[in-house]
Amino acid sequence: MTSTTLFTLLLLTFLTTFLIAAATDDGDIPPHYANKTCPDFRCSSLGQSPVQKAQSNFTSTGCDGMLNLVGGYERGSEKYAVCCDRLNACIQICGAPKQVCDDSYKSCSDEICLGDDDCKDKAGMNFMFMGFEGCELYDDEQENACECVPENKLEEKRMSVLQSFYKKYAPDSLDEVDRLAKEADTNVKLSALFRKLHKEYPESIKVMLDDTSAQM
């Protein structure tokens, strides 16, 4: 590990400790920072279930800006940037458990950073900073992503959601939609399919790097 990397990690550790201590009177890790399970989105009306909105736009603001500010490198240039994009998009998938999204980020960064300790350290620190959002951001994204529909309309709705996606990103595979909609017959299965689609079609995630937020 280089002296520059060591200094950066020490500074980030100090900042993390400061932010955690500032969040609580006794310096304990605040509840929203801890790795806990966020509740799934539920429909308030009986006889309705949540499903992904048909015209969903999956976006990413990249990795946490604090690391870029301290490390002095351009946002979006991180070796593990694609993992941040998938994590941001994952919580916008209706029914995707936050824990699954978090675990997917860790698997992605472990794979990309294999043999690169500096990359692993930064990816781990990035995950810590992104964790300060807790369940609040996840809950907001789920509310924006989900639509409550009558249970007898769920299959039709899933078909519409997948058709919308494939028309835009994989028009040559539209004939697969009928089969996929039948196989993804629950919200959990549909969310797993969308995570796979984001990996297969990275252009389905619109990356919007905001330089001003990176300097916050």
C-alpha positions as a printed NumPy array, in Angstrom:
array([[  0.   ,   0.   ,   0.   ],
       [  1.456,   3.38 ,  -1.017],
       [  1.863,   6.271,   1.402],
       [ -0.746,   8.258,  -0.563],
       [ -3.267,   5.433,  -0.281],
       [ -2.555,   5.015,   3.414],
       [ -3.048,   8.73 ,   4.019],
       [ -6.317,   8.706,   2.084],
       [ -7.664,   5.733,   4.022],
       [ -6.65 ,   7.255,   7.35 ],
       [ -8.364,  10.503,   6.443],
       [-11.488,   8.683,   5.313],
       [-11.51 ,   6.659,   8.517],
       [-11.298,   9.866,  10.517],
       [-14.155,  11.405,   8.546],
       [-16.271,   8.283,   8.982],
       [-15.65 ,   8.229,  12.727],
       [-16.473,  11.934,  12.961],
       [-19.73 ,  11.56 ,  11.051],
       [-20.8  ,   8.574,  13.132],
       [-19.965,  10.335,  16.391],
       [-21.815,  13.458,  15.248],
       [-24.919,  11.401,  14.508],
       [-25.328,  10.158,  18.087],
       [-24.622,  11.556,  21.522],
       [-22.686,   8.544,  22.737],
       [-20.721,   7.863,  19.566],
       [-22.477,   4.551,  18.844],
       [-23.148,   3.62 ,  15.236],
       [-26.544,   5.159,  14.397],
       [-29.346,   2.727,  13.488],
       [-29.637,   3.969,   9.895],
       [-25.928,   3.289,   9.3  ],
       [-25.944,  -0.278,  10.595],
       [-26.355,  -3.106,   8.085],
       [-30.013,  -3.834,   8.705],
       [-32.909,  -5.106,   6.641],
       [-35.223,  -2.45 ,   5.225],
       [-38.929,  -3.324,   4.985],
       [-40.326,  -4.27 ,   1.591],
       [-42.748,  -1.941,  -0.165],
       [-46.354,  -2.951,   0.442],
       [-49.61 ,  -1.797,  -1.095],
       [-52.102,  -0.25 ,   1.307],
       [-55.193,  -1.53 ,  -0.527],
       [-56.36 ,  -5.111,  -0.114],
       [-56.302,  -7.224,  -3.261],
       [-53.436,  -5.245,  -4.804],
       [-49.747,  -6.088,  -5.152],
       [-46.731,  -3.998,  -6.144],
       [-45.069,  -4.35 ,  -9.537],
       [-42.474,  -2.355, -11.466],
       [-43.817,   0.669, -13.343],
       [-43.827,   0.084, -17.088],
       [-41.969,   3.257, -18.076],
       [-39.236,   3.005, -15.466],
       [-36.003,   4.93 , -15.961],
       [-33.088,   3.477, -14.03 ],
       [-30.485,   6.072, -13.103],
       [-27.229,   6.283, -11.166],
       [-25.391,   9.202,  -9.605],
       [-22.238,   7.106,  -9.395],
       [-20.193,   6.289,  -6.327],
       [-20.123,   8.407,  -3.192],
       [-18.585,  11.827,  -3.854],
       [-16.693,  12.039,  -0.563],
       [-14.075,   9.54 ,  -1.72 ],
       [-13.426,  11.521,  -4.881],
       [-13.095,  14.753,  -2.939],
       [-10.536,  13.272,  -0.56 ],
       [ -8.771,  11.055,  -3.076],
       [ -8.485,  13.776,  -5.707],
       [ -9.668,  11.706,  -8.667],
       [-12.445,  12.187, -11.187],
       [-15.855,  10.894, -10.262],
       [-16.876,   7.991, -12.451],
       [-13.286,   6.862, -12.97 ],
       [-13.376,   4.366, -10.093],
       [-12.426,   0.841, -11.073],
       [-15.61 ,  -0.369,  -9.365],
       [-17.863,   2.403, -10.776],
       [-20.12 ,  -0.123, -12.521],
       [-20.865,  -1.684,  -9.128],
       [-22.072,   1.68 ,  -7.815],
       [-24.277,   2.095, -10.876],
       [-25.821,  -1.339, -10.404],
       [-26.397,  -0.655,  -6.707],
       [-28.142,   2.64 ,  -7.452],
       [-30.293,   0.959, -10.095],
       [-30.999,  -2.057,  -7.894],
       [-32.859,  -0.088,  -5.25 ],
       [-35.019,   1.333,  -8.061],
       [-36.274,  -2.157,  -8.902],
       [-39.633,  -2.752,  -7.256],
       [-39.369,  -5.632,  -4.825],
       [-35.568,  -5.84 ,  -4.776],
       [-34.583,  -6.334,  -1.112],
       [-31.974,  -3.807,   0.012],
       [-29.842,  -6.585,   1.474],
       [-29.754,  -8.291,  -1.931],
       [-28.688,  -5.014,  -3.57 ],
       [-25.96 ,  -4.531,  -0.952],
       [-24.709,  -8.096,  -1.364],
       [-24.674,  -7.69 ,  -5.149],
       [-22.477,  -4.592,  -4.792],
       [-20.048,  -6.49 ,  -2.582],
       [-19.893,  -9.422,  -5.028],
       [-19.384,  -7.038,  -7.942],
       [-16.594,  -5.081,  -6.25 ],
       [-14.893,  -8.259,  -4.989],
       [-14.816,  -9.597,  -8.537],
       [-13.588,  -6.366, -10.12 ],
       [-11.054,  -5.6  ,  -7.381],
       [ -9.673,  -9.142,  -7.241],
       [ -5.955,  -8.889,  -6.463],
       [ -6.111,  -5.098,  -6.032],
       [ -6.08 ,  -4.235,  -2.327],
       [ -6.304,  -0.504,  -2.972],
       [ -9.445,  -1.017,  -5.053],
       [-10.958,  -3.284,  -2.367],
       [-10.254,  -0.731,   0.365],
       [-11.837,   2.11 ,  -1.583],
       [-14.837,   0.025,  -2.638],
       [-15.424,  -0.936,   0.979],
       [-15.109,   2.65 ,   2.18 ],
       [-17.462,   3.786,  -0.586],
       [-20.044,   1.26 ,   0.606],
       [-19.751,   2.65 ,   4.135],
       [-20.387,   6.208,   2.969],
       [-23.293,   5.143,   0.772],
       [-24.688,   3.332,   3.804],
       [-25.356,   6.62 ,   5.592],
       [-28.523,   6.902,   3.508],
       [-29.895,   3.883,   5.377],
       [-33.463,   2.861,   4.576],
       [-34.681,   6.373,   3.786],
       [-33.328,   6.488,   0.229],
       [-34.306,   2.863,  -0.375],
       [-37.882,   3.52 ,   0.772],
       [-38.158,   6.596,  -1.473],
       [-36.846,   4.727,  -4.511],
       [-39.184,   1.79 ,  -3.92 ],
       [-42.175,   4.1  ,  -3.67 ],
       [-41.19 ,   5.709,  -6.967],
       [-40.557,   2.348,  -8.663],
       [-43.613,   0.397,  -7.556],
       [-47.16 ,   0.542,  -8.815],
       [-50.011,  -1.176,  -7.006],
       [-52.286,  -3.164,  -9.306],
       [-55.099,  -5.716,  -8.779],
       [-53.708,  -9.218,  -8.387],
       [-55.626, -10.477, -11.432],
       [-53.735,  -7.917, -13.559],
       [-50.229,  -8.773, -12.362],
       [-49.229, -11.063, -15.24 ],
       [-50.449,  -8.524, -17.781],
       [-48.532,  -5.777, -16.003],
       [-45.305,  -7.762, -15.836],
       [-45.623,  -8.442, -19.548],
       [-46.012,  -4.708, -20.204],
       [-42.985,  -3.86 , -18.044],
       [-40.739,  -6.333, -19.847],
       [-42.003,  -5.324, -23.281],
       [-41.162,  -1.713, -22.503],
       [-37.631,  -2.662, -21.455],
       [-36.931,  -4.991, -24.389],
       [-38.314,  -2.575, -26.976],
       [-35.826,   0.005, -25.807],
       [-32.72 ,  -2.064, -25.074],
       [-33.111,  -5.462, -26.751],
       [-35.656,  -5.239, -29.591],
       [-34.223,  -8.334, -31.273],
       [-35.237, -10.399, -28.227],
       [-38.855,  -9.252, -27.935],
       [-40.032, -12.767, -28.692],
       [-38.574, -13.811, -25.31 ],
       [-40.855, -11.501, -23.313],
       [-43.855, -13.84 , -23.127],
       [-41.758, -16.681, -21.72 ],
       [-39.866, -14.423, -19.291],
       [-43.067, -12.851, -17.98 ],
       [-44.494, -16.288, -17.203],
       [-41.288, -17.409, -15.483],
       [-41.001, -14.188, -13.441],
       [-44.37 , -14.798, -11.831],
       [-43.567, -13.068,  -8.531],
       [-42.13 ,  -9.675,  -7.66 ],
       [-39.019, -11.329,  -6.253],
       [-38.397, -13.225,  -9.5  ],
       [-39.06 , -10.125, -11.614],
       [-36.635,  -8.054,  -9.54 ],
       [-33.976, -10.766,  -9.945],
       [-34.559, -10.696, -13.699],
       [-34.08 ,  -6.922, -13.812],
       [-30.797,  -7.186, -11.903],
       [-29.646,  -9.671, -14.536],
       [-30.838,  -7.367, -17.34 ],
       [-28.942,  -4.401, -15.901],
       [-25.779,  -6.477, -15.977],
       [-26.445,  -7.694, -19.516],
       [-27.514,  -4.269, -20.811],
       [-25.492,  -1.649, -18.872],
       [-26.849,   1.079, -21.134],
       [-30.213,   0.58 , -19.391],
       [-28.757,   2.504, -16.431],
       [-28.426,   6.201, -17.187],
       [-25.392,   7.537, -15.34 ],
       [-25.801,  11.146, -14.235],
       [-22.717,  12.411, -12.423],
       [-23.41 ,  15.633, -10.577],
       [-20.148,  17.454,  -9.914],
       [-21.75 ,  19.698,  -7.314],
       [-22.954,  16.722,  -5.265],
       [-19.523,  15.195,  -5.519],
       [-18.135,  18.172,  -3.655],
       [-20.635,  18.047,  -0.795]])
